[in-house]
């Protein structure tokens, strides 16, 4: 598989989830696990450009895929447009859910379509944020559509 | 700098996944701990067989109750106060679903969980205490206690109020259990070296955790170091020491290796301290004009099976009368044991229960008298000239202007127009409701805040605080305060927290105390540093300290262009000539006691539309006018308000911990326990009034919990307004609304 542009190959335990593989084996600890039940979206990453719940997928299922985690989206001093918008709007407080939101938002923006704020609220509802009440997140994603 | 929406210094790390949360740490040689939990709400443990688990691959140890019988988890047991003893693992009985029964330590988490499945426990199920009314009369859960009523406190003349003439409304307000549910669960990594315990833990209060551990282990505080990195939210749930955290400490000491425990989401929803967890009965007596003559409220608290921090607290009855001038008040507060997990702290912690109760009662009274809900409040508010106001419940409200605040809300919402639109919509068959709620809460629980401001020889500043930012933005707010007082840029100031070996001792973050208490201590410490810096500058510049101004990184003799740079002052403090009477160095540590509590307040308005066919509620508008005194950073303050509003709305519409008739938790996943999502929330309309407090030098009041206090009753009042009934209970599920609509039609 390819993770953030780097090729990786090797054996993984059959029962290892993708999020545990990323965190424990590759030490990409920016992916956070919020519920292990596929309900909160904190662990969302991009798999072949689509938003993927890394807690619901086994590492072996990612065989041959191209994965992008938060570590592959930008770095301090060289933020992506979306990250910069999240920063400007203060679209996070504790920051635990943020990597997942960035992945879901990247998928939405990847469609190239423009959505209303109302539509974005619906589309972002697969991710839970307990701190912000969502408004700044919606604003940040809306702004990036321009 | 003060009052500006300054961005947070920690944000670039958080937005790029490079911020270190405690779970991201795995010290060399770490072992993992997993916990076998009771599948039953109440049972006797006949036997536990751990033989197979002990020989399971990767297993280092299996612990049961007998292994940890010597450790008392705080609070200390107290038979006189009916506080039972708390163990890290069940002894002979389990008292709630999810009660820790055994623990496995293994090389990996997977191996630990595998081994859990090899443990054989023989349970003998016992009768359960689920229903509060039944628990009141059932045989006691705890040996040595006379009943399940752990405490029964009352004040005021209930009988006199019962006999009082006038317009009377009575009702019941349920405050079901809710889960704090931060996105990051609880977790801990314990490590011993040379007799010193280092506990890395996600918490709000590192020093309190260290203190509780010291008591638990009978060790000196100085042998315990608690370190907390980034915290993924808390909302009350990571305040006090829990069984699981104690087990990592025990296992690590036994095995001589670091031991890590990470809470699963199911574990969180099962065993975290649930918030609210009360039932209230109210009686409100008024005259024909709607002026309140008396209020009585009886709160029955579902304590769960054990005592935890704040379990026995009386904040709710003491805040019971809210924003109203009520002369006659009677209350009763009873805590009842049940086979559920202990009631814990959750955003608001006692004030939401007070507010929802009286705000429902006020709307009930308004409906009874056919008065507008805004008008009934106007007629009863404590007036501005009554402050400081001595409430009949015993608190001294510092400052407030409730009427002005409500009028600001009504104007912002376009209240008169809204009522017209509501009437028109009703004529079209649409079910629209408008709800308002006024709240006042209590913060700054008469404790002190602690901060140390240290200037290095190069002029850079480290601020060490006892509070623990979990996303609020303390680092930024405290740096703003120091920047304003020392006249130096923000990028010269770093705020450090979360290491008990360096940060001053203090209470941590809770009860909306951080800015008012510790922010004020930070300001006072910065002032001490500024005074000394001025003396050093004056000495060098041959001027009087009183004539020195600190600004733009310079000390300037007022009215002249004679200056010395901040960096030079810092350098002189350590290596140059300090003024006679001063010692070398430039730092100050301050513990600052507040002059009493502060009482933030505000008013919230909700507009809802109910679908009469499905019973679902759509929250159309949420307007909030909050007053938290002086605001240091409006961006951070609004973040607190937004988050609080979302949680308060969540409590009103979706959130609720549920148990089935057998006492099993049926909301153990986020699929079953519904948190607010973006789709269910409107864009919040925020305004503020500013009534400073004299209780602390910043003039700031708490802001962390306000949103969660006012919004719940506003939404409930809106739905009750829509349906024209007074007995709806949170969460306002579609089923409940649908049934209410059907019974209205009959």
Short mmCIF file of N, CA, C and O in Angstrom, two decimals, chain B residues 565-653:
data_model
loop_
_atom_site.label_atom_id
_atom_site.label_comp_id
_atom_site.label_asym_id
_atom_site.label_seq_id
_atom_site.Cartn_x
_atom_site.Cartn_y
_atom_site.Cartn_z
N UNK B 565 15.23 48.16 27.00
CA UNK B 565 14.41 47.09 26.42
C UNK B 565 14.07 46.05 27.50
O UNK B 565 14.76 45.92 28.51
N UNK B 566 12.97 45.35 27.24
CA UNK B 566 12.54 44.28 28.14
C UNK B 566 13.64 43.25 28.32
O UNK B 566 13.89 42.76 29.41
N UNK B 567 14.32 42.93 27.22
CA UNK B 567 15.38 41.92 27.29
C UNK B 567 16.51 42.38 28.20
O UNK B 567 17.08 41.57 28.95
N UNK B 568 16.84 43.63 28.12
CA UNK B 568 17.90 44.15 28.98
C UNK B 568 17.49 44.08 30.46
O UNK B 568 18.30 43.73 31.32
N UNK B 569 16.24 44.41 30.71
CA UNK B 569 15.75 44.33 32.10
C UNK B 569 15.91 42.91 32.62
O UNK B 569 16.39 42.67 33.73
N UNK B 570 15.50 41.94 31.78
CA UNK B 570 15.59 40.54 32.19
C UNK B 570 17.05 40.15 32.45
O UNK B 570 17.36 39.45 33.42
N UNK B 571 17.92 40.61 31.59
CA UNK B 571 19.33 40.29 31.74
C UNK B 571 19.89 40.87 33.03
O UNK B 571 20.59 40.21 33.80
N UNK B 572 19.53 42.14 33.32
CA UNK B 572 19.99 42.79 34.55
C UNK B 572 19.49 42.01 35.78
O UNK B 572 20.21 41.83 36.76
N UNK B 573 18.25 41.51 35.69
CA UNK B 573 17.66 40.83 36.84
C UNK B 573 18.51 39.64 37.28
O UNK B 573 18.53 39.31 38.46
N UNK B 574 19.17 39.00 36.33
CA UNK B 574 19.95 37.81 36.68
C UNK B 574 21.45 38.06 36.77
O UNK B 574 22.14 37.42 37.54
N UNK B 575 21.96 38.98 35.94
CA UNK B 575 23.42 39.12 35.90
C UNK B 575 23.90 40.55 36.14
O UNK B 575 25.09 40.80 36.18
N UNK B 576 22.97 41.48 36.30
CA UNK B 576 23.38 42.88 36.47
C UNK B 576 23.13 43.37 37.88
O UNK B 576 23.02 42.59 38.83
N UNK B 577 22.98 44.64 37.99
CA UNK B 577 22.81 45.26 39.30
C UNK B 577 21.33 45.53 39.54
O UNK B 577 20.72 46.40 38.90
N UNK B 578 20.74 44.74 40.47
CA UNK B 578 19.34 44.99 40.81
C UNK B 578 19.27 46.08 41.86
O UNK B 578 20.27 46.32 42.57
N UNK B 579 18.14 46.77 41.97
CA UNK B 579 18.04 47.89 42.92
C UNK B 579 18.25 47.40 44.36
O UNK B 579 17.99 46.24 44.66
N UNK B 580 18.73 48.29 45.22
CA UNK B 580 18.89 47.93 46.63
C UNK B 580 17.54 47.44 47.18
O UNK B 580 16.50 48.02 46.88
N UNK B 581 17.60 46.36 47.93
CA UNK B 581 16.36 45.83 48.50
C UNK B 581 15.75 44.72 47.66
O UNK B 581 14.89 43.99 48.14
N UNK B 582 16.14 44.60 46.39
CA UNK B 582 15.64 43.52 45.53
C UNK B 582 16.66 42.40 45.45
O UNK B 582 17.87 42.65 45.48
N UNK B 583 16.19 41.18 45.35
CA UNK B 583 17.06 40.03 45.10
C UNK B 583 17.13 39.80 43.60
O UNK B 583 16.28 40.27 42.85
N UNK B 584 18.14 39.05 43.17
CA UNK B 584 18.22 38.73 41.73
C UNK B 584 17.01 37.91 41.28
O UNK B 584 16.33 37.28 42.09
N UNK B 585 16.80 37.89 39.97
CA UNK B 585 15.73 37.07 39.38
C UNK B 585 14.51 37.90 39.02
O UNK B 585 14.37 39.05 39.46
N UNK B 586 13.66 37.30 38.19
CA UNK B 586 12.45 38.01 37.77
C UNK B 586 11.33 36.98 37.60
O UNK B 586 11.14 36.41 36.53
N UNK B 587 10.67 36.69 38.68
CA UNK B 587 9.54 35.76 38.63
C UNK B 587 8.63 35.99 39.82
O UNK B 587 9.03 36.60 40.81
N UNK B 588 7.41 35.49 39.67
CA UNK B 588 6.43 35.70 40.74
C UNK B 588 5.43 34.54 40.73
O UNK B 588 4.95 34.14 39.67
N UNK B 589 5.17 34.01 41.89
CA UNK B 589 4.11 33.00 42.00
C UNK B 589 3.01 33.55 42.88
O UNK B 589 3.28 34.13 43.94
N UNK B 590 1.77 33.38 42.42
CA UNK B 590 0.64 33.97 43.14
C UNK B 590 -0.46 32.93 43.35
O UNK B 590 -0.79 32.17 42.44
N UNK B 591 -0.96 32.90 44.56
CA UNK B 591 -2.23 32.23 44.85
C UNK B 591 -3.22 33.32 45.20
O UNK B 591 -2.97 34.09 46.12
N UNK B 592 -4.27 33.37 44.44
CA UNK B 592 -5.21 34.48 44.61
C UNK B 592 -6.60 33.96 44.93
O UNK B 592 -7.18 33.19 44.17
N UNK B 593 -7.09 34.39 46.07
CA UNK B 593 -8.43 33.96 46.48
C UNK B 593 -9.46 34.94 45.92
O UNK B 593 -9.27 36.14 45.96
N UNK B 594 -10.55 34.39 45.40
CA UNK B 594 -11.64 35.25 44.92
C UNK B 594 -12.41 35.80 46.10
O UNK B 594 -12.47 35.16 47.15
N UNK B 595 -13.00 36.94 45.90
CA UNK B 595 -13.86 37.52 46.93
C UNK B 595 -15.27 37.00 46.73
O UNK B 595 -16.15 37.70 46.24
N UNK B 596 -15.48 35.74 47.04
CA UNK B 596 -16.80 35.13 46.89
C UNK B 596 -17.00 34.54 45.50
O UNK B 596 -16.11 34.57 44.65
N UNK B 597 -18.19 33.99 45.28
CA UNK B 597 -18.51 33.37 44.00
C UNK B 597 -18.83 34.43 42.95
O UNK B 597 -19.21 35.55 43.29
N UNK B 598 -18.70 34.05 41.69
CA UNK B 598 -19.26 34.89 40.64
C UNK B 598 -20.44 34.18 39.99
O UNK B 598 -20.51 32.95 39.97
N UNK B 599 -21.37 34.97 39.46
CA UNK B 599 -22.64 34.42 38.97
C UNK B 599 -22.91 34.86 37.53
O UNK B 599 -23.58 35.86 37.31
N UNK B 600 -22.38 34.12 36.58
CA UNK B 600 -22.70 34.42 35.17
C UNK B 600 -24.20 34.21 34.93
O UNK B 600 -24.84 33.42 35.63
N UNK B 601 -24.72 34.90 33.95
CA UNK B 601 -26.15 34.75 33.68
C UNK B 601 -26.44 35.01 32.21
O UNK B 601 -25.55 35.42 31.46
N UNK B 602 -27.67 34.81 31.84
CA UNK B 602 -28.04 35.09 30.46
C UNK B 602 -29.45 34.61 30.17
O UNK B 602 -30.18 34.17 31.07
N UNK B 603 -29.83 34.74 28.92
CA UNK B 603 -31.15 34.29 28.49
C UNK B 603 -31.02 33.68 27.10
O UNK B 603 -30.27 34.19 26.27
N UNK B 604 -31.69 32.56 26.91
CA UNK B 604 -31.63 31.86 25.62
C UNK B 604 -33.04 31.72 25.05
O UNK B 604 -34.01 31.61 25.79
N UNK B 605 -33.11 31.75 23.73
CA UNK B 605 -34.39 31.60 23.05
C UNK B 605 -34.27 30.56 21.94
O UNK B 605 -33.31 30.57 21.17
N UNK B 606 -35.25 29.67 21.91
CA UNK B 606 -35.26 28.63 20.88
C UNK B 606 -36.55 28.72 20.09
O UNK B 606 -37.62 29.02 20.64
N UNK B 607 -36.44 28.49 18.79
CA UNK B 607 -37.62 28.36 17.93
C UNK B 607 -37.59 26.96 17.34
O UNK B 607 -36.58 26.54 16.78
N UNK B 608 -38.69 26.25 17.51
CA UNK B 608 -38.74 24.88 16.98
C UNK B 608 -39.95 24.70 16.08
O UNK B 608 -40.95 25.41 16.20
N UNK B 609 -39.82 23.75 15.18
CA UNK B 609 -40.99 23.30 14.43
C UNK B 609 -41.12 21.81 14.64
O UNK B 609 -40.15 21.05 14.52
N UNK B 610 -42.32 21.40 14.98
CA UNK B 610 -42.60 19.99 15.25
C UNK B 610 -43.35 19.41 14.06
O UNK B 610 -44.29 20.02 13.55
N UNK B 611 -42.92 18.24 13.62
CA UNK B 611 -43.65 17.54 12.56
C UNK B 611 -44.74 16.71 13.22
O UNK B 611 -44.45 15.73 13.91
N UNK B 612 -46.01 17.09 13.04
CA UNK B 612 -47.07 16.39 13.77
C UNK B 612 -47.24 14.94 13.32
O UNK B 612 -47.79 14.13 14.06
N UNK B 613 -46.76 14.61 12.15
CA UNK B 613 -46.91 13.23 11.67
C UNK B 613 -45.86 12.30 12.28
O UNK B 613 -46.13 11.14 12.55
N UNK B 614 -44.63 12.81 12.45
CA UNK B 614 -43.56 11.94 12.95
C UNK B 614 -43.17 12.24 14.39
O UNK B 614 -42.48 11.45 15.03
N UNK B 615 -43.56 13.41 14.88
CA UNK B 615 -43.16 13.80 16.23
C UNK B 615 -41.74 14.34 16.30
O UNK B 615 -41.24 14.64 17.38
N UNK B 616 -41.08 14.47 15.18
CA UNK B 616 -39.70 14.96 15.24
C UNK B 616 -39.67 16.47 15.40
O UNK B 616 -40.56 17.19 14.93
N UNK B 617 -38.65 16.94 16.09
CA UNK B 617 -38.51 18.36 16.39
C UNK B 617 -37.36 18.92 15.56
O UNK B 617 -36.27 18.34 15.53
N UNK B 618 -37.61 20.03 14.91
CA UNK B 618 -36.53 20.70 14.18
C UNK B 618 -36.23 22.00 14.92
O UNK B 618 -37.11 22.84 15.10
N UNK B 619 -34.97 22.15 15.37
CA UNK B 619 -34.59 23.39 16.04
C UNK B 619 -34.23 24.40 14.95
O UNK B 619 -33.24 24.25 14.24
N UNK B 620 -35.05 25.43 14.82
CA UNK B 620 -34.86 26.39 13.73
C UNK B 620 -33.92 27.52 14.11
O UNK B 620 -33.12 27.99 13.31
N UNK B 621 -34.07 28.01 15.34
CA UNK B 621 -33.21 29.11 15.77
C UNK B 621 -32.79 28.90 17.22
O UNK B 621 -33.53 28.34 18.03
N UNK B 622 -31.61 29.39 17.53
CA UNK B 622 -31.13 29.36 18.91
C UNK B 622 -30.41 30.68 19.13
O UNK B 622 -29.37 30.94 18.51
N UNK B 623 -31.01 31.53 19.95
CA UNK B 623 -30.43 32.85 20.21
C UNK B 623 -29.98 32.88 21.67
O UNK B 623 -30.72 32.48 22.56
N UNK B 624 -28.76 33.35 21.90
CA UNK B 624 -28.24 33.35 23.27
C UNK B 624 -27.63 34.71 23.59
O UNK B 624 -26.80 35.21 22.83
N UNK B 625 -28.06 35.28 24.68
CA UNK B 625 -27.41 36.49 25.20
C UNK B 625 -26.80 36.11 26.54
O UNK B 625 -27.51 35.85 27.50
N UNK B 626 -25.49 36.00 26.56
CA UNK B 626 -24.79 35.58 27.78
C UNK B 626 -24.02 36.74 28.38
O UNK B 626 -23.56 37.63 27.66
N UNK B 627 -23.89 36.70 29.69
CA UNK B 627 -23.13 37.74 30.39
C UNK B 627 -22.12 37.06 31.30
O UNK B 627 -22.49 36.48 32.32
N UNK B 628 -20.86 37.11 30.88
CA UNK B 628 -19.80 36.49 31.67
C UNK B 628 -18.82 37.55 32.15
O UNK B 628 -17.63 37.29 32.31
N UNK B 629 -19.34 38.75 32.35
CA UNK B 629 -18.47 39.82 32.81
C UNK B 629 -17.50 40.22 31.72
O UNK B 629 -17.83 40.23 30.53
N UNK B 630 -16.27 40.50 32.11
CA UNK B 630 -15.25 40.96 31.17
C UNK B 630 -14.76 39.78 30.32
O UNK B 630 -14.42 38.73 30.85
N UNK B 631 -14.75 39.96 29.00
CA UNK B 631 -14.30 38.91 28.08
C UNK B 631 -12.84 39.18 27.68
O UNK B 631 -12.52 40.27 27.22
N UNK B 632 -11.97 38.21 27.87
CA UNK B 632 -10.56 38.37 27.52
C UNK B 632 -10.32 38.08 26.04
O UNK B 632 -9.56 38.77 25.37
N UNK B 633 -10.98 37.05 25.53
CA UNK B 633 -10.81 36.68 24.12
C UNK B 633 -12.16 36.24 23.57
O UNK B 633 -12.62 35.13 23.86
N UNK B 634 -12.83 37.10 22.80
CA UNK B 634 -14.19 36.77 22.35
C UNK B 634 -14.27 35.52 21.47
O UNK B 634 -15.26 34.80 21.51
N UNK B 635 -13.22 35.24 20.74
CA UNK B 635 -13.22 34.04 19.89
C UNK B 635 -13.27 32.78 20.76
O UNK B 635 -14.03 31.85 20.50
N UNK B 636 -12.45 32.79 21.81
CA UNK B 636 -12.44 31.64 22.71
C UNK B 636 -13.75 31.54 23.49
O UNK B 636 -14.29 30.46 23.69
N UNK B 637 -14.25 32.70 23.91
CA UNK B 637 -15.50 32.70 24.68
C UNK B 637 -16.65 32.19 23.82
O UNK B 637 -17.46 31.37 24.28
N UNK B 638 -16.70 32.61 22.56
CA UNK B 638 -17.77 32.13 21.68
C UNK B 638 -17.65 30.63 21.45
O UNK B 638 -18.66 29.93 21.33
N UNK B 639 -16.42 30.14 21.39
CA UNK B 639 -16.22 28.69 21.24
C UNK B 639 -16.83 27.94 22.41
O UNK B 639 -17.49 26.91 22.22
N UNK B 640 -16.62 28.46 23.62
CA UNK B 640 -17.23 27.83 24.79
C UNK B 640 -18.74 27.89 24.72
O UNK B 640 -19.43 26.93 25.07
N UNK B 641 -19.27 29.00 24.25
CA UNK B 641 -20.73 29.15 24.19
C UNK B 641 -21.32 28.20 23.16
O UNK B 641 -22.32 27.53 23.41
N UNK B 642 -20.69 28.14 21.99
CA UNK B 642 -21.18 27.24 20.94
C UNK B 642 -21.23 25.79 21.43
O UNK B 642 -22.22 25.10 21.26
N UNK B 643 -20.12 25.37 22.03
CA UNK B 643 -20.03 23.98 22.48
C UNK B 643 -21.06 23.69 23.57
O UNK B 643 -21.68 22.63 23.58
N UNK B 644 -21.23 24.64 24.47
CA UNK B 644 -22.20 24.46 25.54
C UNK B 644 -23.62 24.40 25.00
O UNK B 644 -24.43 23.56 25.42
N UNK B 645 -23.92 25.28 24.05
CA UNK B 645 -25.26 25.28 23.45
C UNK B 645 -25.55 23.93 22.79
O UNK B 645 -26.62 23.35 22.96
N UNK B 646 -24.56 23.42 22.05
CA UNK B 646 -24.77 22.13 21.36
C UNK B 646 -25.05 21.03 22.38
O UNK B 646 -25.94 20.19 22.17
N UNK B 647 -24.33 21.03 23.49
CA UNK B 647 -24.55 19.99 24.49
C UNK B 647 -25.90 20.16 25.18
O UNK B 647 -26.59 19.18 25.49
N UNK B 648 -26.27 21.41 25.44
CA UNK B 648 -27.57 21.66 26.07
C UNK B 648 -28.72 21.27 25.16
O UNK B 648 -29.72 20.68 25.60
N UNK B 649 -28.58 21.57 23.87
CA UNK B 649 -29.59 21.17 22.89
C UNK B 649 -29.62 19.65 22.79
O UNK B 649 -30.68 19.03 22.72
N UNK B 650 -28.43 19.05 22.83
CA UNK B 650 -28.35 17.59 22.78
C UNK B 650 -29.12 16.95 23.93
O UNK B 650 -29.87 15.99 23.73
N UNK B 651 -28.96 17.52 25.11
CA UNK B 651 -29.68 16.99 26.27
C UNK B 651 -31.19 17.13 26.08
O UNK B 651 -31.97 16.26 26.45
N UNK B 652 -31.59 18.24 25.49
CA UNK B 652 -33.03 18.48 25.30
C UNK B 652 -33.63 17.53 24.27
O UNK B 652 -34.75 17.03 24.45
N UNK B 653 -32.90 17.28 23.18
CA UNK B 653 -33.52 16.59 22.06
C UNK B 653 -33.11 15.13 21.88
O UNK B 653 -33.91 14.33 21.39
#
